[in-house]
Amino acid sequence: MKPFTYERAADARAAVKAAAETPGARFIAGGTNLLDLMKLEIEAPQHLIDVSRLPMAAIEAEGEGLRIGAMATNSQVAGHAEVRRRYPVLTQAIVSGASGQLRNRATTGGNLMQRTRCPYFYDASKPCNKREPGAGCAALEGVSRETAILGASHACVAVHPSDMAVALVALDAEVETLTPSGEARRFPLMELHRLPGETPHLETHLIPGELITAVVLPPPPEGGQRYRKARDRASYATAHASIAVAGGKVALGGVAHKPWRAVTAEAALAAGASPDEAMTAELAEAQAIGENAFKLPLTARLGAATIREARGETP
């Protein structure tokens, strides 16, 4: 691990000001992803700003919805009575991710900002445009079992690892942030992450130094909610494919560079299509590379089955 300096932020405004003014600065809270990347020297921030003790861990009502502070841990969110009662898809998604120990430490804001688990991103001896822009993408002609089938580009085929974010996209959640100028922003969470295009190293639409302060959930949608995930083992494994259903809203995970809002499937369902027909429509433009071809039928079957389950229909 390369040397770095450290400070503990006294308040959110001081944190974003320090991040904007200090070259190579990064925020750290739970550190469950960043510290691993620092140990491997995949990331080498020059300065860490500890935001873990900022008073942003409350989970409280906001109108008829719910506001989740960015410092609330994944375990706190998943176990919260109102989340379990009104947003069960979020609890299901969170508990399917990582391990109990990591969920006890990982924060809501950090979960959204975690980076891909693509093996070539983690291997500094291999080319990776996400790690080193312009280097190339080793996954295109290498081990491709975990790569994207939607929204990928010739520059990057990595997938986003978060389960929580998939459920939040299906729930139409919004993100609150604080910019270095001291202004608060609020925008749909589905607009937080970018597709790779020509710049896969730019993963979100946040400006440098901007800090996520909360996630806001609208009133729960009418209809059933369900999250399902297909993976190699029952715990501590990222998704080959996952799906969150919240009423008439559908989001996919493990198949794209960002949580994938399945708007084509949603429109098909609203028009009276069956779950199988809706998933076929959603995946019409999906593209497999090498070893990940199994993701197409897997995602289609998993998606249709989960939609039926959320509706209370017999599989």
PDB file of C-alpha atoms in Angstrom:
ATOM      1  CA  MET A   1       0.000   0.000   0.000  1.00  0.00           C
ATOM      2  CA  LYS A   2       1.354   3.391  -0.978  1.00  0.00           C
ATOM      3  CA  PRO A   3       1.672   6.166   1.641  1.00  0.00           C
ATOM      4  CA  PHE A   4      -1.257   8.525   2.142  1.00  0.00           C
ATOM      5  CA  THR A   5      -2.397  11.225   4.533  1.00  0.00           C
ATOM      6  CA  TYR A   6      -5.587  11.077   6.549  1.00  0.00           C
ATOM      7  CA  GLU A   7      -8.106  13.375   8.183  1.00  0.00           C
ATOM      8  CA  ARG A   8     -11.447  12.873   9.935  1.00  0.00           C
ATOM      9  CA  ALA A   9     -14.108  15.223   8.635  1.00  0.00           C
ATOM     10  CA  ALA A  10     -15.890  17.380  11.206  1.00  0.00           C
ATOM     11  CA  ASP A  11     -18.932  17.989   9.008  1.00  0.00           C
ATOM     12  CA  ALA A  12     -20.102  17.334   5.458  1.00  0.00           C
ATOM     13  CA  ARG A  13     -19.254  20.799   4.140  1.00  0.00           C
ATOM     14  CA  ALA A  14     -15.718  20.535   5.490  1.00  0.00           C
ATOM     15  CA  ALA A  15     -15.386  17.110   3.887  1.00  0.00           C
ATOM     16  CA  VAL A  16     -16.334  18.221   0.377  1.00  0.00           C
ATOM     17  CA  LYS A  17     -14.232  21.377   0.684  1.00  0.00           C
ATOM     18  CA  ALA A  18     -11.191  19.286   1.660  1.00  0.00           C
ATOM     19  CA  ALA A  19     -11.839  16.842  -1.180  1.00  0.00           C
ATOM     20  CA  ALA A  20     -12.014  19.650  -3.730  1.00  0.00           C
ATOM     21  CA  GLU A  21      -8.888  21.380  -2.475  1.00  0.00           C
ATOM     22  CA  THR A  22      -6.647  18.349  -1.899  1.00  0.00           C
ATOM     23  CA  PRO A  23      -5.122  16.591  -4.924  1.00  0.00           C
ATOM     24  CA  GLY A  24      -5.707  12.848  -4.947  1.00  0.00           C
ATOM     25  CA  ALA A  25      -8.279  12.935  -2.137  1.00  0.00           C
ATOM     26  CA  ARG A  26     -10.887  10.227  -1.615  1.00  0.00           C
ATOM     27  CA  PHE A  27     -13.713   9.772   0.864  1.00  0.00           C
ATOM     28  CA  ILE A  28     -13.676   6.681   3.062  1.00  0.00           C
ATOM     29  CA  ALA A  29     -16.418   5.319   5.314  1.00  0.00           C
ATOM     30  CA  GLY A  30     -16.660   1.549   5.742  1.00  0.00           C
ATOM     31  CA  GLY A  31     -13.727   1.020   3.390  1.00  0.00           C
ATOM     32  CA  THR A  32     -14.843  -2.496   2.434  1.00  0.00           C
ATOM     33  CA  ASN A  33     -13.937  -1.958  -1.230  1.00  0.00           C
ATOM     34  CA  LEU A  34     -11.496   0.948  -1.232  1.00  0.00           C
ATOM     35  CA  LEU A  35      -9.072  -0.582   1.258  1.00  0.00           C
ATOM     36  CA  ASP A  36      -8.831  -3.793  -0.771  1.00  0.00           C
ATOM     37  CA  LEU A  37      -8.046  -1.771  -3.890  1.00  0.00           C
ATOM     38  CA  MET A  38      -5.443   0.249  -2.014  1.00  0.00           C
ATOM     39  CA  LYS A  39      -3.715  -2.906  -0.764  1.00  0.00           C
ATOM     40  CA  LEU A  40      -3.463  -4.146  -4.345  1.00  0.00           C
ATOM     41  CA  GLU A  41      -2.333  -0.655  -5.480  1.00  0.00           C
ATOM     42  CA  ILE A  42      -5.206  -0.553  -7.950  1.00  0.00           C
ATOM     43  CA  GLU A  43      -6.169   2.675  -6.220  1.00  0.00           C
ATOM     44  CA  ALA A  44      -3.614   4.949  -4.614  1.00  0.00           C
ATOM     45  CA  PRO A  45      -5.314   8.002  -3.103  1.00  0.00           C
ATOM     46  CA  GLN A  46      -2.906  10.549  -1.721  1.00  0.00           C
ATOM     47  CA  HIS A  47      -5.311  11.669   0.987  1.00  0.00           C
ATOM     48  CA  LEU A  48      -8.221   9.966   2.749  1.00  0.00           C
ATOM     49  CA  ILE A  49     -11.104  11.939   4.216  1.00  0.00           C
ATOM     50  CA  ASP A  50     -12.933   9.851   6.803  1.00  0.00           C
ATOM     51  CA  VAL A  51     -16.670  10.599   6.673  1.00  0.00           C
ATOM     52  CA  SER A  52     -17.770   7.584   8.716  1.00  0.00           C
ATOM     53  CA  ARG A  53     -18.636   9.616  11.814  1.00  0.00           C
ATOM     54  CA  LEU A  54     -20.681  12.286  10.109  1.00  0.00           C
ATOM     55  CA  PRO A  55     -24.277  12.401  11.410  1.00  0.00           C
ATOM     56  CA  MET A  56     -25.758  10.896   8.254  1.00  0.00           C
ATOM     57  CA  ALA A  57     -26.851   7.438   9.413  1.00  0.00           C
ATOM     58  CA  ALA A  58     -30.498   8.129  10.238  1.00  0.00           C
ATOM     59  CA  ILE A  59     -33.300   6.209   8.537  1.00  0.00           C
ATOM     60  CA  GLU A  60     -36.451   8.299   8.826  1.00  0.00           C
ATOM     61  CA  ALA A  61     -39.743   9.100   7.157  1.00  0.00           C
ATOM     62  CA  GLU A  62     -39.788  11.740   4.446  1.00  0.00           C
ATOM     63  CA  GLY A  63     -43.364  12.450   3.465  1.00  0.00           C
ATOM     64  CA  GLU A  64     -44.856   9.091   2.584  1.00  0.00           C
ATOM     65  CA  GLY A  65     -41.426   7.749   1.648  1.00  0.00           C
ATOM     66  CA  LEU A  66     -38.181   7.046   3.493  1.00  0.00           C
ATOM     67  CA  ARG A  67     -34.855   8.840   3.719  1.00  0.00           C
ATOM     68  CA  ILE A  68     -31.769   6.689   4.291  1.00  0.00           C
ATOM     69  CA  GLY A  69     -28.614   8.474   5.387  1.00  0.00           C
ATOM     70  CA  ALA A  70     -25.472   7.658   3.423  1.00  0.00           C
ATOM     71  CA  MET A  71     -23.668   6.433   6.552  1.00  0.00           C
ATOM     72  CA  ALA A  72     -26.376   3.895   7.439  1.00  0.00           C
ATOM     73  CA  THR A  73     -24.815   0.460   7.166  1.00  0.00           C
ATOM     74  CA  ASN A  74     -26.221  -2.185   4.879  1.00  0.00           C
ATOM     75  CA  SER A  75     -27.229  -4.256   7.912  1.00  0.00           C
ATOM     76  CA  GLN A  76     -29.071  -1.322   9.475  1.00  0.00           C
ATOM     77  CA  VAL A  77     -30.995  -0.673   6.268  1.00  0.00           C
ATOM     78  CA  ALA A  78     -31.852  -4.321   5.619  1.00  0.00           C
ATOM     79  CA  GLY A  79     -33.045  -4.823   9.189  1.00  0.00           C
ATOM     80  CA  HIS A  80     -35.009  -1.601   9.545  1.00  0.00           C
ATOM     81  CA  ALA A  81     -38.673  -2.311  10.315  1.00  0.00           C
ATOM     82  CA  GLU A  82     -40.046   0.149   7.739  1.00  0.00           C
ATOM     83  CA  VAL A  83     -37.718  -1.117   5.022  1.00  0.00           C
ATOM     84  CA  ARG A  84     -38.707  -4.720   5.699  1.00  0.00           C
ATOM     85  CA  ARG A  85     -42.409  -3.850   5.779  1.00  0.00           C
ATOM     86  CA  ARG A  86     -42.709  -1.371   2.912  1.00  0.00           C
ATOM     87  CA  TYR A  87     -39.648  -2.046   0.721  1.00  0.00           C
ATOM     88  CA  PRO A  88     -38.962  -5.785   1.078  1.00  0.00           C
ATOM     89  CA  VAL A  89     -37.170  -5.913  -2.281  1.00  0.00           C
ATOM     90  CA  LEU A  90     -34.443  -3.708  -0.781  1.00  0.00           C
ATOM     91  CA  THR A  91     -33.965  -5.967   2.236  1.00  0.00           C
ATOM     92  CA  GLN A  92     -33.853  -9.030  -0.031  1.00  0.00           C
ATOM     93  CA  ALA A  93     -31.255  -7.419  -2.282  1.00  0.00           C
ATOM     94  CA  ILE A  94     -28.985  -6.274   0.534  1.00  0.00           C
ATOM     95  CA  VAL A  95     -28.925  -9.606   2.378  1.00  0.00           C
ATOM     96  CA  SER A  96     -28.024 -11.385  -0.862  1.00  0.00           C
ATOM     97  CA  GLY A  97     -24.827  -9.364  -1.134  1.00  0.00           C
ATOM     98  CA  ALA A  98     -21.380  -9.876   0.391  1.00  0.00           C
ATOM     99  CA  SER A  99     -21.298 -11.383   3.899  1.00  0.00           C
ATOM    100  CA  GLY A 100     -22.796 -10.492   7.256  1.00  0.00           C
ATOM    101  CA  GLN A 101     -19.500  -9.037   8.447  1.00  0.00           C
ATOM    102  CA  LEU A 102     -19.172  -6.797   5.406  1.00  0.00           C
ATOM    103  CA  ARG A 103     -22.802  -5.680   5.572  1.00  0.00           C
ATOM    104  CA  ASN A 104     -22.201  -4.626   9.187  1.00  0.00           C
ATOM    105  CA  ARG A 105     -19.482  -2.249   7.991  1.00  0.00           C
ATOM    106  CA  ALA A 106     -20.439  -1.241   4.437  1.00  0.00           C
ATOM    107  CA  THR A 107     -22.409   1.996   4.116  1.00  0.00           C
ATOM    108  CA  THR A 108     -25.245   2.977   1.825  1.00  0.00           C
ATOM    109  CA  GLY A 109     -23.185   5.639   0.067  1.00  0.00           C
ATOM    110  CA  GLY A 110     -20.175   3.376  -0.236  1.00  0.00           C
ATOM    111  CA  ASN A 111     -22.246   0.545  -1.676  1.00  0.00           C
ATOM    112  CA  LEU A 112     -23.321   2.804  -4.533  1.00  0.00           C
ATOM    113  CA  MET A 113     -19.712   3.825  -5.195  1.00  0.00           C
ATOM    114  CA  GLN A 114     -18.132   0.369  -5.136  1.00  0.00           C
ATOM    115  CA  ARG A 115     -16.154  -0.645  -8.189  1.00  0.00           C
ATOM    116  CA  THR A 116     -16.380  -3.638 -10.492  1.00  0.00           C
ATOM    117  CA  ARG A 117     -15.108  -7.070  -9.505  1.00  0.00           C
ATOM    118  CA  CYS A 118     -13.809  -7.785 -13.022  1.00  0.00           C
ATOM    119  CA  PRO A 119     -10.648  -9.894 -12.540  1.00  0.00           C
ATOM    120  CA  TYR A 120      -8.740  -7.849 -15.107  1.00  0.00           C
ATOM    121  CA  PHE A 121      -9.481  -4.650 -13.208  1.00  0.00           C
ATOM    122  CA  TYR A 122      -7.939  -6.283 -10.131  1.00  0.00           C
ATOM    123  CA  ASP A 123      -4.873  -7.601 -11.995  1.00  0.00           C
ATOM    124  CA  ALA A 124      -2.409  -4.776 -12.566  1.00  0.00           C
ATOM    125  CA  SER A 125      -0.420  -6.931 -14.982  1.00  0.00           C
ATOM    126  CA  LYS A 126      -3.325  -6.973 -17.484  1.00  0.00           C
ATOM    127  CA  PRO A 127      -4.624  -4.093 -19.617  1.00  0.00           C
ATOM    128  CA  CYS A 128      -7.785  -2.399 -18.325  1.00  0.00           C
ATOM    129  CA  ASN A 129      -9.298   0.828 -19.616  1.00  0.00           C
ATOM    130  CA  LYS A 130     -11.120   1.333 -16.343  1.00  0.00           C
ATOM    131  CA  ARG A 131      -7.886   1.226 -14.389  1.00  0.00           C
ATOM    132  CA  GLU A 132      -5.660   2.851 -17.034  1.00  0.00           C
ATOM    133  CA  PRO A 133      -7.520   4.708 -19.800  1.00  0.00           C
ATOM    134  CA  GLY A 134      -6.305   3.717 -23.251  1.00  0.00           C
ATOM    135  CA  ALA A 135      -4.646   0.487 -22.116  1.00  0.00           C
ATOM    136  CA  GLY A 136      -7.246  -1.816 -23.707  1.00  0.00           C
ATOM    137  CA  CYS A 137      -9.700  -4.368 -22.309  1.00  0.00           C
ATOM    138  CA  ALA A 138      -8.251  -7.814 -21.601  1.00  0.00           C
ATOM    139  CA  ALA A 139     -11.693  -9.294 -20.939  1.00  0.00           C
ATOM    140  CA  LEU A 140     -12.700  -8.953 -24.601  1.00  0.00           C
ATOM    141  CA  GLU A 141     -10.468 -11.865 -25.559  1.00  0.00           C
ATOM    142  CA  GLY A 142      -9.923 -13.379 -22.124  1.00  0.00           C
ATOM    143  CA  VAL A 143     -12.040 -14.847 -19.351  1.00  0.00           C
ATOM    144  CA  SER A 144     -15.460 -13.359 -20.083  1.00  0.00           C
ATOM    145  CA  ARG A 145     -17.866 -15.385 -17.956  1.00  0.00           C
ATOM    146  CA  GLU A 146     -18.693 -12.447 -15.671  1.00  0.00           C
ATOM    147  CA  THR A 147     -18.947  -9.749 -18.334  1.00  0.00           C
ATOM    148  CA  ALA A 148     -21.829  -7.573 -19.522  1.00  0.00           C
ATOM    149  CA  ILE A 149     -24.503  -8.456 -22.072  1.00  0.00           C
ATOM    150  CA  LEU A 150     -26.195  -5.028 -22.058  1.00  0.00           C
ATOM    151  CA  GLY A 151     -24.762  -1.536 -22.514  1.00  0.00           C
ATOM    152  CA  ALA A 152     -21.149  -2.653 -22.987  1.00  0.00           C
ATOM    153  CA  SER A 153     -18.648  -1.092 -25.384  1.00  0.00           C
ATOM    154  CA  HIS A 154     -15.385  -2.065 -27.063  1.00  0.00           C
ATOM    155  CA  ALA A 155     -13.632  -0.205 -24.239  1.00  0.00           C
ATOM    156  CA  CYS A 156     -15.165  -2.110 -21.293  1.00  0.00           C
ATOM    157  CA  VAL A 157     -17.416  -5.098 -20.629  1.00  0.00           C
ATOM    158  CA  ALA A 158     -17.279  -5.022 -16.818  1.00  0.00           C
ATOM    159  CA  VAL A 159     -20.444  -5.181 -14.709  1.00  0.00           C
ATOM    160  CA  HIS A 160     -21.495  -3.221 -11.634  1.00  0.00           C
ATOM    161  CA  PRO A 161     -21.422  -5.435  -8.509  1.00  0.00           C
ATOM    162  CA  SER A 162     -24.073  -3.850  -6.262  1.00  0.00           C
ATOM    163  CA  ASP A 163     -27.251  -5.734  -5.345  1.00  0.00           C
ATOM    164  CA  MET A 164     -28.639  -2.866  -3.285  1.00  0.00           C
ATOM    165  CA  ALA A 165     -28.427  -0.436  -6.193  1.00  0.00           C
ATOM    166  CA  VAL A 166     -30.513  -2.714  -8.420  1.00  0.00           C
ATOM    167  CA  ALA A 167     -33.368  -2.697  -5.920  1.00  0.00           C
ATOM    168  CA  LEU A 168     -33.088   1.066  -5.446  1.00  0.00           C
ATOM    169  CA  VAL A 169     -33.354   1.637  -9.202  1.00  0.00           C
ATOM    170  CA  ALA A 170     -36.507  -0.503  -9.341  1.00  0.00           C
ATOM    171  CA  LEU A 171     -37.925   1.527  -6.436  1.00  0.00           C
ATOM    172  CA  ASP A 172     -37.327   4.855  -8.256  1.00  0.00           C
ATOM    173  CA  ALA A 173     -34.993   6.031  -5.481  1.00  0.00           C
ATOM    174  CA  GLU A 174     -33.248   9.394  -5.616  1.00  0.00           C
ATOM    175  CA  VAL A 175     -29.767  10.373  -4.471  1.00  0.00           C
ATOM    176  CA  GLU A 176     -28.944  13.440  -2.403  1.00  0.00           C
ATOM    177  CA  THR A 177     -25.448  14.887  -2.622  1.00  0.00           C
ATOM    178  CA  LEU A 178     -23.408  17.846  -1.444  1.00  0.00           C
ATOM    179  CA  THR A 179     -21.166  19.536  -3.991  1.00  0.00           C
ATOM    180  CA  PRO A 180     -17.835  21.230  -3.207  1.00  0.00           C
ATOM    181  CA  SER A 181     -19.550  24.609  -3.668  1.00  0.00           C
ATOM    182  CA  GLY A 182     -21.836  23.729  -0.750  1.00  0.00           C
ATOM    183  CA  GLU A 183     -24.922  23.219  -2.896  1.00  0.00           C
ATOM    184  CA  ALA A 184     -27.201  20.222  -2.386  1.00  0.00           C
ATOM    185  CA  ARG A 185     -28.281  18.154  -5.380  1.00  0.00           C
ATOM    186  CA  ARG A 186     -31.017  15.544  -5.728  1.00  0.00           C
ATOM    187  CA  PHE A 187     -31.540  13.371  -8.799  1.00  0.00           C
ATOM    188  CA  PRO A 188     -32.804   9.877  -9.779  1.00  0.00           C
ATOM    189  CA  LEU A 189     -30.471   7.126  -8.654  1.00  0.00           C
ATOM    190  CA  MET A 190     -30.740   5.484 -12.072  1.00  0.00           C
ATOM    191  CA  GLU A 191     -28.843   8.524 -13.409  1.00  0.00           C
ATOM    192  CA  LEU A 192     -25.948   8.163 -10.963  1.00  0.00           C
ATOM    193  CA  HIS A 193     -23.908   5.587 -12.868  1.00  0.00           C
ATOM    194  CA  ARG A 194     -22.603   5.828 -16.435  1.00  0.00           C
ATOM    195  CA  LEU A 195     -22.372   3.275 -19.223  1.00  0.00           C
ATOM    196  CA  PRO A 196     -18.755   2.730 -20.336  1.00  0.00           C
ATOM    197  CA  GLY A 197     -18.768   4.224 -23.844  1.00  0.00           C
ATOM    198  CA  GLU A 198     -15.266   5.507 -24.569  1.00  0.00           C
ATOM    199  CA  THR A 199     -14.584   6.500 -20.936  1.00  0.00           C
ATOM    200  CA  PRO A 200     -15.138   3.499 -18.634  1.00  0.00           C
ATOM    201  CA  HIS A 201     -12.898   5.075 -15.995  1.00  0.00           C
ATOM    202  CA  LEU A 202     -15.648   7.668 -15.434  1.00  0.00           C
ATOM    203  CA  GLU A 203     -18.156   5.572 -13.523  1.00  0.00           C
ATOM    204  CA  THR A 204     -20.647   8.104 -12.149  1.00  0.00           C
ATOM    205  CA  HIS A 205     -22.020  11.543 -12.951  1.00  0.00           C
ATOM    206  CA  LEU A 206     -20.738  12.975  -9.657  1.00  0.00           C
ATOM    207  CA  ILE A 207     -18.339  15.882  -9.941  1.00  0.00           C
ATOM    208  CA  PRO A 208     -14.942  15.614  -8.188  1.00  0.00           C
ATOM    209  CA  GLY A 209     -15.377  16.103  -4.457  1.00  0.00           C
ATOM    210  CA  GLU A 210     -19.145  15.565  -4.462  1.00  0.00           C
ATOM    211  CA  LEU A 211     -20.379  13.522  -1.503  1.00  0.00           C
ATOM    212  CA  ILE A 212     -23.465  11.305  -1.373  1.00  0.00           C
ATOM    213  CA  THR A 213     -25.430  12.275   1.737  1.00  0.00           C
ATOM    214  CA  ALA A 214     -28.626  10.217   1.463  1.00  0.00           C
ATOM    215  CA  VAL A 215     -30.874   7.995  -0.618  1.00  0.00           C
ATOM    216  CA  VAL A 216     -34.565   8.892  -0.715  1.00  0.00           C
ATOM    217  CA  LEU A 217     -37.286   6.347  -1.407  1.00  0.00           C
ATOM    218  CA  PRO A 218     -40.701   7.427  -2.707  1.00  0.00           C
ATOM    219  CA  PRO A 219     -43.856   5.790  -1.331  1.00  0.00           C
ATOM    220  CA  PRO A 220     -43.750   2.047  -2.040  1.00  0.00           C
ATOM    221  CA  PRO A 221     -45.323   1.079  -5.370  1.00  0.00           C
ATOM    222  CA  GLU A 222     -48.550  -0.840  -5.684  1.00  0.00           C
ATOM    223  CA  GLY A 223     -47.988  -4.513  -6.384  1.00  0.00           C
ATOM    224  CA  GLY A 224     -45.555  -7.134  -5.177  1.00  0.00           C
ATOM    225  CA  GLN A 225     -41.832  -6.805  -4.662  1.00  0.00           C
ATOM    226  CA  ARG A 226     -39.141  -9.440  -5.151  1.00  0.00           C
ATOM    227  CA  TYR A 227     -35.377  -9.700  -5.634  1.00  0.00           C
ATOM    228  CA  ARG A 228     -33.685 -12.810  -6.963  1.00  0.00           C
ATOM    229  CA  LYS A 229     -30.055 -13.474  -7.770  1.00  0.00           C
ATOM    230  CA  ALA A 230     -28.283 -16.250  -9.685  1.00  0.00           C
ATOM    231  CA  ARG A 231     -24.688 -16.854  -8.596  1.00  0.00           C
ATOM    232  CA  ASP A 232     -22.073 -19.571  -8.199  1.00  0.00           C
ATOM    233  CA  ARG A 233     -22.584 -20.045  -4.472  1.00  0.00           C
ATOM    234  CA  ALA A 234     -25.147 -19.064  -1.879  1.00  0.00           C
ATOM    235  CA  SER A 235     -23.119 -16.307  -0.213  1.00  0.00           C
ATOM    236  CA  TYR A 236     -20.315 -13.842  -0.832  1.00  0.00           C
ATOM    237  CA  ALA A 237     -20.627 -14.039  -4.616  1.00  0.00           C
ATOM    238  CA  THR A 238     -21.599 -11.443  -7.195  1.00  0.00           C
ATOM    239  CA  ALA A 239     -24.497 -12.031  -9.547  1.00  0.00           C
ATOM    240  CA  HIS A 240     -24.361 -13.710 -12.929  1.00  0.00           C
ATOM    241  CA  ALA A 241     -27.777 -12.099 -13.214  1.00  0.00           C
ATOM    242  CA  SER A 242     -30.213 -10.587 -10.761  1.00  0.00           C
ATOM    243  CA  ILE A 243     -33.592  -8.900 -10.959  1.00  0.00           C
ATOM    244  CA  ALA A 244     -35.546  -6.526  -8.752  1.00  0.00           C
ATOM    245  CA  VAL A 245     -39.296  -6.176  -9.263  1.00  0.00           C
ATOM    246  CA  ALA A 246     -41.249  -3.446  -7.480  1.00  0.00           C
ATOM    247  CA  GLY A 247     -44.820  -3.244  -8.717  1.00  0.00           C
ATOM    248  CA  GLY A 248     -44.543  -2.500 -12.425  1.00  0.00           C
ATOM    249  CA  LYS A 249     -40.864  -1.487 -12.239  1.00  0.00           C
ATOM    250  CA  VAL A 250     -38.034  -3.860 -13.155  1.00  0.00           C
ATOM    251  CA  ALA A 251     -34.248  -3.571 -12.839  1.00  0.00           C
ATOM    252  CA  LEU A 252     -31.483  -6.019 -13.691  1.00  0.00           C
ATOM    253  CA  GLY A 253     -28.086  -6.583 -12.080  1.00  0.00           C
ATOM    254  CA  GLY A 254     -24.949  -8.466 -13.062  1.00  0.00           C
ATOM    255  CA  VAL A 255     -25.547  -7.810 -16.755  1.00  0.00           C
ATOM    256  CA  ALA A 256     -24.368  -4.243 -17.360  1.00  0.00           C
ATOM    257  CA  HIS A 257     -21.898  -1.556 -16.325  1.00  0.00           C
ATOM    258  CA  LYS A 258     -24.627  -0.043 -14.141  1.00  0.00           C
ATOM    259  CA  PRO A 259     -27.883  -1.218 -12.551  1.00  0.00           C
ATOM    260  CA  TRP A 260     -30.013  -1.726 -15.655  1.00  0.00           C
ATOM    261  CA  ARG A 261     -33.532  -0.309 -15.663  1.00  0.00           C
ATOM    262  CA  ALA A 262     -35.560  -2.688 -17.836  1.00  0.00           C
ATOM    263  CA  VAL A 263     -37.781  -0.042 -19.437  1.00  0.00           C
ATOM    264  CA  THR A 264     -38.580  -2.191 -22.474  1.00  0.00           C
ATOM    265  CA  ALA A 265     -39.788  -5.018 -20.260  1.00  0.00           C
ATOM    266  CA  GLU A 266     -41.811  -2.583 -18.161  1.00  0.00           C
ATOM    267  CA  ALA A 267     -43.535  -1.187 -21.244  1.00  0.00           C
ATOM    268  CA  ALA A 268     -44.261  -4.672 -22.540  1.00  0.00           C
ATOM    269  CA  LEU A 269     -45.773  -5.744 -19.220  1.00  0.00           C
ATOM    270  CA  ALA A 270     -47.897  -2.590 -19.086  1.00  0.00           C
ATOM    271  CA  ALA A 271     -49.171  -3.411 -22.585  1.00  0.00           C
ATOM    272  CA  GLY A 272     -50.263  -6.889 -21.487  1.00  0.00           C
ATOM    273  CA  ALA A 273     -47.261  -9.011 -22.472  1.00  0.00           C
ATOM    274  CA  SER A 274     -46.430 -12.091 -20.456  1.00  0.00           C
ATOM    275  CA  PRO A 275     -43.318 -12.039 -18.254  1.00  0.00           C
ATOM    276  CA  ASP A 276     -41.529 -14.293 -20.752  1.00  0.00           C
ATOM    277  CA  GLU A 277     -42.444 -12.002 -23.649  1.00  0.00           C
ATOM    278  CA  ALA A 278     -41.367  -8.933 -21.677  1.00  0.00           C
ATOM    279  CA  MET A 279     -37.952 -10.387 -20.880  1.00  0.00           C
ATOM    280  CA  THR A 280     -37.481 -11.486 -24.482  1.00  0.00           C
ATOM    281  CA  ALA A 281     -38.177  -7.918 -25.587  1.00  0.00           C
ATOM    282  CA  GLU A 282     -35.754  -6.508 -22.999  1.00  0.00           C
ATOM    283  CA  LEU A 283     -32.932  -8.797 -24.099  1.00  0.00           C
ATOM    284  CA  ALA A 284     -33.521  -8.416 -27.847  1.00  0.00           C
ATOM    285  CA  GLU A 285     -30.376  -6.299 -28.216  1.00  0.00           C
ATOM    286  CA  ALA A 286     -28.265  -8.109 -25.609  1.00  0.00           C
ATOM    287  CA  GLN A 287     -24.931  -9.341 -26.891  1.00  0.00           C
ATOM    288  CA  ALA A 288     -22.834 -12.195 -25.569  1.00  0.00           C
ATOM    289  CA  ILE A 289     -19.066 -12.483 -25.812  1.00  0.00           C
ATOM    290  CA  GLY A 290     -17.256 -15.770 -25.393  1.00  0.00           C
ATOM    291  CA  GLU A 291     -18.097 -17.487 -22.134  1.00  0.00           C
ATOM    292  CA  ASN A 292     -20.980 -15.264 -21.022  1.00  0.00           C
ATOM    293  CA  ALA A 293     -23.562 -16.526 -23.561  1.00  0.00           C
ATOM    294  CA  PHE A 294     -25.273 -18.464 -20.752  1.00  0.00           C
ATOM    295  CA  LYS A 295     -26.354 -15.128 -19.259  1.00  0.00           C
ATOM    296  CA  LEU A 296     -28.940 -14.550 -21.985  1.00  0.00           C
ATOM    297  CA  PRO A 297     -31.220 -17.530 -21.241  1.00  0.00           C
ATOM    298  CA  LEU A 298     -30.406 -17.294 -17.519  1.00  0.00           C
ATOM    299  CA  THR A 299     -31.494 -13.645 -17.320  1.00  0.00           C
ATOM    300  CA  ALA A 300     -34.615 -14.322 -19.376  1.00  0.00           C
ATOM    301  CA  ARG A 301     -35.743 -17.241 -17.202  1.00  0.00           C
ATOM    302  CA  LEU A 302     -34.786 -15.604 -13.909  1.00  0.00           C
ATOM    303  CA  GLY A 303     -36.531 -12.388 -14.877  1.00  0.00           C
ATOM    304  CA  ALA A 304     -39.768 -14.015 -15.970  1.00  0.00           C
ATOM    305  CA  ALA A 305     -39.903 -16.223 -12.882  1.00  0.00           C
ATOM    306  CA  THR A 306     -39.280 -13.284 -10.547  1.00  0.00           C
ATOM    307  CA  ILE A 307     -41.947 -11.131 -12.191  1.00  0.00           C
ATOM    308  CA  ARG A 308     -44.460 -13.956 -11.776  1.00  0.00           C
ATOM    309  CA  GLU A 309     -43.415 -14.456  -8.165  1.00  0.00           C
ATOM    310  CA  ALA A 310     -43.819 -10.742  -7.398  1.00  0.00           C
ATOM    311  CA  ARG A 311     -47.310 -10.945  -8.880  1.00  0.00           C
ATOM    312  CA  GLY A 312     -48.160 -13.896  -6.711  1.00  0.00           C
ATOM    313  CA  GLU A 313     -48.547 -16.166  -9.739  1.00  0.00           C
ATOM    314  CA  THR A 314     -47.726 -19.856  -9.764  1.00  0.00           C
ATOM    315  CA  PRO A 315     -44.301 -20.407 -11.376  1.00  0.00           C
TER     316      PRO A 315
END
